[in-house]
GROMACS .gro file of C-alpha atoms in nm:
model
   66
    1MET     CA    1  17.735   4.646   0.352
    2ASN     CA    2  17.820   4.534   0.001
    3SER     CA    3  18.120   4.663  -0.193
    4GLU     CA    4  17.917   4.902  -0.408
    5ASP     CA    5  17.761   5.069  -0.103
    6LEU     CA    6  18.097   5.088   0.069
    7GLY     CA    7  18.257   5.232  -0.246
    8LYS     CA    8  17.987   5.499  -0.261
    9GLU     CA    9  18.041   5.578   0.107
   10LEU     CA   10  18.418   5.608   0.059
   11TYR     CA   11  18.367   5.838  -0.239
   12CYS     CA   12  18.128   6.061  -0.044
   13ILE     CA   13  18.364   6.088   0.254
   14HIS     CA   14  18.665   6.156   0.030
   15ALA     CA   15  18.483   6.421  -0.174
   16SER     CA   16  18.344   6.579   0.142
   17LEU     CA   17  18.687   6.610   0.299
   18ARG     CA   18  18.831   6.763  -0.018
   19SER     CA   19  18.551   7.013  -0.076
   20GLY     CA   20  18.449   7.099   0.279
   21CYS     CA   21  18.083   7.028   0.195
   22ALA     CA   22  17.861   6.788   0.384
   23LYS     CA   23  17.890   6.423   0.287
   24GLU     CA   24  17.524   6.414   0.181
   25VAL     CA   25  17.597   6.667  -0.096
   26HIS     CA   26  17.813   6.410  -0.272
   27GLU     CA   27  17.571   6.117  -0.248
   28ASP     CA   28  17.382   6.248  -0.551
   29ALA     CA   29  17.707   6.299  -0.743
   30TRP     CA   30  17.776   5.923  -0.730
   31GLN     CA   31  17.520   5.854  -1.002
   32TYR     CA   32  17.698   6.100  -1.234
   33LEU     CA   33  18.040   5.937  -1.205
   34ASN     CA   34  18.136   5.737  -1.509
   35PRO     CA   35  18.137   5.357  -1.463
   36TYR     CA   36  18.517   5.347  -1.461
   37GLU     CA   37  18.536   5.589  -1.165
   38GLN     CA   38  18.263   5.399  -0.980
   39GLN     CA   39  18.451   5.072  -1.034
   40LEU     CA   40  18.770   5.228  -0.895
   41TRP     CA   41  18.589   5.322  -0.574
   42ILE     CA   42  18.426   4.977  -0.554
   43ASN     CA   43  18.765   4.807  -0.599
   44THR     CA   44  18.910   5.033  -0.329
   45ALA     CA   45  18.628   4.927  -0.098
   46LYS     CA   46  18.696   4.558  -0.166
   47GLU     CA   47  19.066   4.605  -0.095
   48MET     CA   48  18.991   4.791   0.229
   49LYS     CA   49  18.756   4.511   0.336
   50ASN     CA   50  19.035   4.258   0.276
   51LEU     CA   51  19.288   4.466   0.469
   52LEU     CA   52  19.056   4.533   0.762
   53THR     CA   53  18.918   4.180   0.797
   54PRO     CA   54  19.109   3.989   1.064
   55ALA     CA   55  19.299   3.690   0.933
   56LYS     CA   56  19.177   3.349   1.039
   57SER     CA   57  19.413   3.175   1.274
   58LYS     CA   58  19.593   2.876   1.133
   59LYS     CA   59  19.622   2.553   1.322
   60ALA     CA   60  19.970   2.446   1.412
   61ALA     CA   61  20.108   2.153   1.218
   62PRO     CA   62  20.098   1.831   1.419
   63ALA     CA   63  20.428   1.740   1.578
   64THR     CA   64  20.595   1.434   1.427
   65GLU     CA   65  20.766   1.187   1.649
   66ASP     CA   66  21.073   1.009   1.515
   0.00000   0.00000   0.00000
């Protein structure tokens, strides 16, 4: 799922929880948001992806012998 799709999904869920309407009601509203609002939701989606993606394990530094 790309960031735009995830942003749209987050918007729909958020709006649905606030209004009490079904999530599908808000899917059409996405196209009427101004570009600034859409970009905010897309940026939120990117940040959530970063936070929810497990960090890659780092290799331990090789031990030095003196």
